[in-house]
Amino acid sequence: MPASQARSRARDRNNVLNRAEFLSLNQPLKGNQESRSGSKKQSGQAGAAGAQNGSAKERRQSQQLPEEDCMQLNPSFKGIAFNSLLAIDICMSKRLGVCANRASSWGGARSMISLLGITGHGIPWIAGTLICLVKSSTLAGQEVLMNLLLALLLDIMIVAGLQKLAKRKGPYDVTPGLLDYLTMDTYAFPAGHASRVAMLAKFLLNHLVLAIPLRILLVLWALCVGFSRVMIGRHHVTDVLSGFVFGYLQFRLVELIWMSSNTCQMLISIW
């Protein structure tokens, strides 16, 4: 028996089907079957983990991609129209920014255009209104000036809130000035100067007795101040146009909450 067992073992070792280099795909060796199944499980688990890590990495990369790098296969008509108008607005604003810097075509006139924009700042108008209010001795004058002061303060708060919500930057990288920071006019949409001059022009036309030439000059001044902000590169064309609209709406709001003469006298006495 021992000799026959030894011969059978020798035959098994010499059998080519039992050699590792000639393993059958359908009938693997028992000794290697467990090791291969274990390696397959490990490789399968590693492959699944790698696939999960790869998919998670792809999702993170797709989330980090900016919107302009993502292609929308079926854009809506509204999206196409909005993007087209936005592109036209940016192109026009850059072309009209002739005083954006010293190297621009009208770079030498930048100081004069900036000086024109100062006439639409909120701080000079608030300071001038307070001085006129102190020197005013008539009830009608004090009433108009108090409501004008209210309109200027509302304009600063409303425009600052809208700009914080929109956070739109101008067509050029122009640093806001000191007066812009004081009035919180640091973003582009809507244009604070445009809303302020539109509100002031409408307010003065309604509550001051002016001759026709002065009324025309007042309207021209408002238009020039608004579009001077496009020329120096601080705002887009749509920012200025929307600023004019918001300025008119602010005027209508002040007309609705108009303070009477008694209320103005009470506030002046408290002050």
mmCIF file of C-alpha atoms in Angstrom:
data_model
loop_
_atom_site.group_PDB
_atom_site.id
_atom_site.type_symbol
_atom_site.label_atom_id
_atom_site.label_comp_id
_atom_site.label_asym_id
_atom_site.label_seq_id
_atom_site.Cartn_x
_atom_site.Cartn_y
_atom_site.Cartn_z
ATOM 1 C CA MET A 1 0.000 0.000 0.000
ATOM 2 C CA PRO A 2 2.666 2.557 0.785
ATOM 3 C CA ALA A 3 4.373 1.843 -2.535
ATOM 4 C CA SER A 4 1.121 2.185 -4.509
ATOM 5 C CA GLN A 5 0.290 5.448 -2.729
ATOM 6 C CA ALA A 6 3.705 6.813 -3.551
ATOM 7 C CA ARG A 7 3.312 5.867 -7.230
ATOM 8 C CA SER A 8 -0.147 7.536 -7.393
ATOM 9 C CA ARG A 9 1.230 10.708 -5.850
ATOM 10 C CA ALA A 10 4.095 10.717 -8.350
ATOM 11 C CA ARG A 11 1.590 10.338 -11.230
ATOM 12 C CA ASP A 12 -0.428 13.247 -9.843
ATOM 13 C CA ARG A 13 2.647 15.399 -9.697
ATOM 14 C CA ASN A 14 3.649 14.497 -13.239
ATOM 15 C CA ASN A 15 0.129 15.135 -14.610
ATOM 16 C CA VAL A 16 0.165 18.323 -16.701
ATOM 17 C CA LEU A 17 -3.341 19.221 -15.565
ATOM 18 C CA ASN A 18 -2.056 19.598 -12.010
ATOM 19 C CA ARG A 19 0.667 22.056 -12.959
ATOM 20 C CA ALA A 20 0.075 25.713 -12.207
ATOM 21 C CA GLU A 21 1.203 26.851 -15.653
ATOM 22 C CA PHE A 22 -1.399 24.651 -17.350
ATOM 23 C CA LEU A 23 -4.390 25.279 -15.084
ATOM 24 C CA SER A 24 -7.786 24.750 -16.642
ATOM 25 C CA LEU A 25 -10.223 27.658 -16.501
ATOM 26 C CA ASN A 26 -13.116 25.320 -15.709
ATOM 27 C CA GLN A 27 -11.365 22.971 -13.303
ATOM 28 C CA PRO A 28 -8.713 24.787 -11.241
ATOM 29 C CA LEU A 29 -6.757 23.080 -8.541
ATOM 30 C CA LYS A 30 -8.346 22.866 -5.120
ATOM 31 C CA GLY A 31 -5.303 24.355 -3.471
ATOM 32 C CA ASN A 32 -5.274 27.375 -5.745
ATOM 33 C CA GLN A 33 -9.067 27.751 -5.931
ATOM 34 C CA GLU A 34 -9.397 29.307 -2.496
ATOM 35 C CA SER A 35 -6.407 31.586 -2.996
ATOM 36 C CA ARG A 36 -7.709 32.685 -6.411
ATOM 37 C CA SER A 37 -11.221 33.279 -5.059
ATOM 38 C CA GLY A 38 -9.769 35.301 -2.196
ATOM 39 C CA SER A 39 -7.618 37.311 -4.592
ATOM 40 C CA LYS A 40 -10.632 37.830 -6.880
ATOM 41 C CA LYS A 41 -12.687 39.089 -3.950
ATOM 42 C CA GLN A 42 -9.909 41.419 -2.888
ATOM 43 C CA SER A 43 -9.378 42.636 -6.432
ATOM 44 C CA GLY A 44 -13.148 43.067 -6.850
ATOM 45 C CA GLN A 45 -13.391 45.020 -3.615
ATOM 46 C CA ALA A 46 -10.373 47.099 -4.603
ATOM 47 C CA GLY A 47 -11.890 47.720 -8.040
ATOM 48 C CA ALA A 48 -15.225 48.729 -6.527
ATOM 49 C CA ALA A 49 -13.487 51.032 -4.054
ATOM 50 C CA GLY A 50 -11.403 52.508 -6.881
ATOM 51 C CA ALA A 51 -14.510 53.018 -8.992
ATOM 52 C CA GLN A 52 -16.279 54.702 -6.092
ATOM 53 C CA ASN A 53 -13.274 56.925 -5.431
ATOM 54 C CA GLY A 54 -13.028 57.736 -9.138
ATOM 55 C CA SER A 55 -16.705 58.603 -9.415
ATOM 56 C CA ALA A 56 -16.533 60.718 -6.252
ATOM 57 C CA LYS A 57 -13.474 62.507 -7.631
ATOM 58 C CA GLU A 58 -15.229 63.138 -10.949
ATOM 59 C CA ARG A 59 -18.276 64.512 -9.109
ATOM 60 C CA ARG A 60 -16.075 66.854 -7.097
ATOM 61 C CA GLN A 61 -14.283 68.031 -10.236
ATOM 62 C CA SER A 62 -17.573 68.596 -12.038
ATOM 63 C CA GLN A 63 -18.862 70.579 -9.080
ATOM 64 C CA GLN A 64 -15.694 72.686 -9.051
ATOM 65 C CA LEU A 65 -15.902 73.512 -12.754
ATOM 66 C CA PRO A 66 -17.015 77.086 -13.430
ATOM 67 C CA GLU A 67 -20.254 77.593 -15.247
ATOM 68 C CA GLU A 68 -18.557 78.825 -18.410
ATOM 69 C CA ASP A 69 -16.703 75.487 -18.735
ATOM 70 C CA CYS A 70 -19.929 73.458 -18.631
ATOM 71 C CA MET A 71 -21.739 72.860 -21.917
ATOM 72 C CA GLN A 72 -25.523 73.001 -21.937
ATOM 73 C CA LEU A 73 -26.793 70.795 -24.740
ATOM 74 C CA ASN A 74 -30.400 72.049 -24.833
ATOM 75 C CA PRO A 75 -30.450 75.692 -23.681
ATOM 76 C CA SER A 76 -33.812 77.376 -23.387
ATOM 77 C CA PHE A 77 -34.857 80.336 -25.485
ATOM 78 C CA LYS A 78 -34.827 82.564 -22.390
ATOM 79 C CA GLY A 79 -31.294 81.459 -21.565
ATOM 80 C CA ILE A 80 -30.073 82.176 -25.104
ATOM 81 C CA ALA A 81 -31.744 85.599 -25.122
ATOM 82 C CA PHE A 82 -30.382 86.503 -21.679
ATOM 83 C CA ASN A 83 -26.823 85.435 -22.539
ATOM 84 C CA SER A 84 -26.996 87.326 -25.840
ATOM 85 C CA LEU A 85 -28.172 90.530 -24.157
ATOM 86 C CA LEU A 86 -25.525 90.117 -21.482
ATOM 87 C CA ALA A 87 -22.800 89.738 -24.120
ATOM 88 C CA ILE A 88 -24.065 92.823 -25.984
ATOM 89 C CA ASP A 89 -24.139 94.797 -22.724
ATOM 90 C CA ILE A 90 -20.554 93.845 -21.847
ATOM 91 C CA CYS A 91 -19.316 94.618 -25.385
ATOM 92 C CA MET A 92 -21.014 98.030 -25.468
ATOM 93 C CA SER A 93 -19.815 98.916 -21.970
ATOM 94 C CA LYS A 94 -16.209 98.087 -22.841
ATOM 95 C CA ARG A 95 -16.409 100.121 -26.041
ATOM 96 C CA LEU A 96 -17.901 103.099 -24.191
ATOM 97 C CA GLY A 97 -15.308 102.890 -21.400
ATOM 98 C CA VAL A 98 -13.112 105.450 -23.162
ATOM 99 C CA CYS A 99 -11.825 106.892 -19.861
ATOM 100 C CA ALA A 100 -11.344 103.626 -17.976
ATOM 101 C CA ASN A 101 -7.604 104.263 -17.548
ATOM 102 C CA ARG A 102 -4.873 106.621 -18.685
ATOM 103 C CA ALA A 103 -4.063 104.447 -21.686
ATOM 104 C CA SER A 104 -7.630 104.637 -23.048
ATOM 105 C CA SER A 105 -8.561 106.735 -26.069
ATOM 106 C CA TRP A 106 -9.945 109.529 -23.860
ATOM 107 C CA GLY A 107 -7.612 108.884 -20.944
ATOM 108 C CA GLY A 108 -6.681 112.553 -20.665
ATOM 109 C CA ALA A 109 -10.290 113.501 -19.920
ATOM 110 C CA ARG A 110 -10.644 111.003 -17.061
ATOM 111 C CA SER A 111 -10.174 113.672 -14.372
ATOM 112 C CA MET A 112 -12.897 115.865 -15.859
ATOM 113 C CA ILE A 113 -15.314 112.945 -16.209
ATOM 114 C CA SER A 114 -14.587 111.862 -12.630
ATOM 115 C CA LEU A 115 -15.262 115.405 -11.441
ATOM 116 C CA LEU A 116 -18.623 115.275 -13.201
ATOM 117 C CA GLY A 117 -19.373 112.044 -11.356
ATOM 118 C CA ILE A 118 -18.623 113.690 -7.997
ATOM 119 C CA THR A 119 -21.631 115.965 -8.546
ATOM 120 C CA GLY A 120 -23.795 112.858 -8.242
ATOM 121 C CA HIS A 121 -22.233 111.476 -5.061
ATOM 122 C CA GLY A 122 -24.477 111.140 -2.044
ATOM 123 C CA ILE A 123 -22.128 112.677 0.542
ATOM 124 C CA PRO A 124 -21.939 116.181 -1.061
ATOM 125 C CA TRP A 125 -25.707 116.207 -1.535
ATOM 126 C CA ILE A 126 -26.398 115.156 2.054
ATOM 127 C CA ALA A 127 -23.943 117.763 3.381
ATOM 128 C CA GLY A 128 -25.436 120.483 1.170
ATOM 129 C CA THR A 129 -28.984 119.553 2.205
ATOM 130 C CA LEU A 130 -28.064 119.765 5.892
ATOM 131 C CA ILE A 131 -26.442 123.185 5.416
ATOM 132 C CA CYS A 132 -29.483 124.505 3.556
ATOM 133 C CA LEU A 133 -31.771 123.037 6.230
ATOM 134 C CA VAL A 134 -29.891 124.862 8.983
ATOM 135 C CA LYS A 135 -30.053 128.158 7.115
ATOM 136 C CA SER A 136 -33.652 127.780 5.952
ATOM 137 C CA SER A 137 -36.212 129.965 7.780
ATOM 138 C CA THR A 138 -39.441 129.039 5.980
ATOM 139 C CA LEU A 139 -41.712 126.135 6.798
ATOM 140 C CA ALA A 140 -42.103 125.141 3.146
ATOM 141 C CA GLY A 141 -38.349 125.147 2.607
ATOM 142 C CA GLN A 142 -37.728 123.058 5.704
ATOM 143 C CA GLU A 143 -40.413 120.567 4.654
ATOM 144 C CA VAL A 144 -38.919 120.111 1.186
ATOM 145 C CA LEU A 145 -35.369 119.847 2.518
ATOM 146 C CA MET A 146 -36.320 117.291 5.204
ATOM 147 C CA ASN A 147 -38.000 115.093 2.614
ATOM 148 C CA LEU A 148 -35.019 115.521 0.292
ATOM 149 C CA LEU A 149 -32.741 114.354 3.108
ATOM 150 C CA LEU A 150 -35.013 111.352 3.642
ATOM 151 C CA ALA A 151 -34.861 110.571 -0.094
ATOM 152 C CA LEU A 152 -31.058 110.715 -0.124
ATOM 153 C CA LEU A 153 -30.752 108.397 2.870
ATOM 154 C CA LEU A 154 -33.242 105.951 1.357
ATOM 155 C CA ASP A 155 -31.325 105.989 -1.916
ATOM 156 C CA ILE A 156 -28.055 105.062 -0.190
ATOM 157 C CA MET A 157 -29.636 102.214 1.796
ATOM 158 C CA ILE A 158 -31.651 100.770 -1.110
ATOM 159 C CA VAL A 159 -28.793 100.883 -3.616
ATOM 160 C CA ALA A 160 -26.320 99.431 -1.105
ATOM 161 C CA GLY A 161 -28.710 96.557 -0.357
ATOM 162 C CA LEU A 162 -29.324 95.807 -4.034
ATOM 163 C CA GLN A 163 -25.615 95.890 -4.801
ATOM 164 C CA LYS A 164 -24.872 93.485 -1.973
ATOM 165 C CA LEU A 165 -27.470 91.104 -3.368
ATOM 166 C CA ALA A 166 -26.330 91.311 -7.001
ATOM 167 C CA LYS A 167 -22.550 91.638 -6.397
ATOM 168 C CA ARG A 168 -21.962 92.435 -10.053
ATOM 169 C CA LYS A 169 -18.572 93.850 -10.953
ATOM 170 C CA GLY A 170 -17.944 96.536 -13.516
ATOM 171 C CA PRO A 171 -16.597 95.989 -17.036
ATOM 172 C CA TYR A 172 -13.142 97.203 -15.982
ATOM 173 C CA ASP A 173 -11.148 96.596 -12.831
ATOM 174 C CA VAL A 174 -11.604 100.111 -11.455
ATOM 175 C CA THR A 175 -11.060 100.615 -7.729
ATOM 176 C CA PRO A 176 -13.912 102.533 -6.032
ATOM 177 C CA GLY A 177 -13.020 105.899 -4.520
ATOM 178 C CA LEU A 178 -13.277 107.083 -0.934
ATOM 179 C CA LEU A 179 -16.722 108.615 -1.441
ATOM 180 C CA ASP A 180 -17.902 105.356 -3.010
ATOM 181 C CA TYR A 181 -16.909 103.441 0.102
ATOM 182 C CA LEU A 182 -18.631 106.007 2.339
ATOM 183 C CA THR A 183 -21.891 105.548 0.447
ATOM 184 C CA MET A 184 -21.330 101.753 0.125
ATOM 185 C CA ASP A 185 -21.361 102.089 -3.677
ATOM 186 C CA THR A 186 -18.754 99.390 -4.326
ATOM 187 C CA TYR A 187 -20.496 97.122 -6.863
ATOM 188 C CA ALA A 188 -21.852 97.819 -10.339
ATOM 189 C CA PHE A 189 -25.546 96.895 -10.299
ATOM 190 C CA PRO A 190 -27.458 99.152 -9.968
ATOM 191 C CA ALA A 191 -25.457 102.321 -10.539
ATOM 192 C CA GLY A 192 -25.778 104.447 -7.409
ATOM 193 C CA HIS A 193 -24.978 107.695 -9.196
ATOM 194 C CA ALA A 194 -27.624 107.041 -11.837
ATOM 195 C CA SER A 195 -30.344 106.260 -9.278
ATOM 196 C CA ARG A 196 -29.403 109.303 -7.200
ATOM 197 C CA VAL A 197 -29.357 111.822 -10.033
ATOM 198 C CA ALA A 198 -32.609 110.453 -11.467
ATOM 199 C CA MET A 199 -34.291 110.768 -8.072
ATOM 200 C CA LEU A 200 -32.834 114.262 -7.518
ATOM 201 C CA ALA A 201 -33.801 115.497 -10.973
ATOM 202 C CA LYS A 202 -37.376 114.311 -10.577
ATOM 203 C CA PHE A 203 -37.573 115.673 -7.021
ATOM 204 C CA LEU A 204 -36.259 119.117 -7.958
ATOM 205 C CA LEU A 205 -38.442 119.336 -11.049
ATOM 206 C CA ASN A 206 -41.520 118.621 -8.935
ATOM 207 C CA HIS A 207 -40.764 120.767 -5.884
ATOM 208 C CA LEU A 208 -38.770 123.719 -7.190
ATOM 209 C CA VAL A 209 -39.972 126.485 -9.462
ATOM 210 C CA LEU A 210 -37.467 126.439 -12.314
ATOM 211 C CA ALA A 211 -37.382 128.052 -15.731
ATOM 212 C CA ILE A 212 -37.483 125.852 -18.789
ATOM 213 C CA PRO A 213 -33.744 126.212 -19.593
ATOM 214 C CA LEU A 214 -32.871 125.175 -16.060
ATOM 215 C CA ARG A 215 -35.219 122.196 -16.259
ATOM 216 C CA ILE A 216 -33.548 121.076 -19.496
ATOM 217 C CA LEU A 217 -30.096 121.512 -17.953
ATOM 218 C CA LEU A 218 -31.172 119.478 -14.933
ATOM 219 C CA VAL A 219 -32.246 116.555 -17.113
ATOM 220 C CA LEU A 220 -29.052 116.773 -19.196
ATOM 221 C CA TRP A 221 -26.973 116.850 -16.007
ATOM 222 C CA ALA A 222 -28.635 113.649 -14.770
ATOM 223 C CA LEU A 223 -28.002 111.881 -18.087
ATOM 224 C CA CYS A 224 -24.375 113.021 -18.249
ATOM 225 C CA VAL A 225 -23.619 111.952 -14.690
ATOM 226 C CA GLY A 226 -25.177 108.541 -15.266
ATOM 227 C CA PHE A 227 -23.285 107.744 -18.448
ATOM 228 C CA SER A 228 -20.040 109.229 -17.132
ATOM 229 C CA ARG A 229 -19.881 106.150 -14.915
ATOM 230 C CA VAL A 230 -19.827 103.984 -18.034
ATOM 231 C CA MET A 231 -17.089 106.121 -19.567
ATOM 232 C CA ILE A 232 -14.749 105.654 -16.604
ATOM 233 C CA GLY A 233 -15.410 101.898 -16.587
ATOM 234 C CA ARG A 234 -17.246 101.622 -13.259
ATOM 235 C CA HIS A 235 -20.629 100.452 -14.584
ATOM 236 C CA HIS A 236 -22.257 98.687 -17.501
ATOM 237 C CA VAL A 237 -24.887 100.347 -19.657
ATOM 238 C CA THR A 238 -27.632 98.220 -18.076
ATOM 239 C CA ASP A 239 -26.415 99.229 -14.605
ATOM 240 C CA VAL A 240 -26.973 102.895 -15.454
ATOM 241 C CA LEU A 241 -30.352 102.301 -17.103
ATOM 242 C CA SER A 242 -31.545 100.238 -14.154
ATOM 243 C CA GLY A 243 -30.233 102.970 -11.846
ATOM 244 C CA PHE A 244 -32.449 105.514 -13.600
ATOM 245 C CA VAL A 245 -35.442 103.220 -13.110
ATOM 246 C CA PHE A 246 -34.692 102.666 -9.429
ATOM 247 C CA GLY A 247 -34.203 106.411 -8.938
ATOM 248 C CA TYR A 248 -37.669 107.111 -10.308
ATOM 249 C CA LEU A 249 -39.156 104.390 -8.098
ATOM 250 C CA GLN A 250 -37.421 105.892 -5.073
ATOM 251 C CA PHE A 251 -38.937 109.270 -5.901
ATOM 252 C CA ARG A 252 -42.394 107.673 -6.031
ATOM 253 C CA LEU A 253 -41.732 106.032 -2.671
ATOM 254 C CA VAL A 254 -40.770 109.359 -1.082
ATOM 255 C CA GLU A 255 -43.921 110.908 -2.508
ATOM 256 C CA LEU A 256 -45.975 108.161 -0.839
ATOM 257 C CA ILE A 257 -44.344 108.606 2.581
ATOM 258 C CA TRP A 258 -44.032 112.392 2.317
ATOM 259 C CA MET A 259 -43.527 113.965 5.735
ATOM 260 C CA SER A 260 -45.845 116.819 6.585
ATOM 261 C CA SER A 261 -44.699 120.205 7.834
ATOM 262 C CA ASN A 262 -45.614 119.365 11.445
ATOM 263 C CA THR A 263 -43.616 116.151 11.334
ATOM 264 C CA CYS A 264 -40.646 117.995 9.887
ATOM 265 C CA GLN A 265 -40.828 120.678 12.585
ATOM 266 C CA MET A 266 -40.962 118.008 15.277
ATOM 267 C CA LEU A 267 -37.884 116.276 13.865
ATOM 268 C CA ILE A 268 -36.027 119.568 13.549
ATOM 269 C CA SER A 269 -36.834 120.470 17.160
ATOM 270 C CA ILE A 270 -35.532 117.085 18.337
ATOM 271 C CA TRP A 271 -32.380 117.577 16.312
#
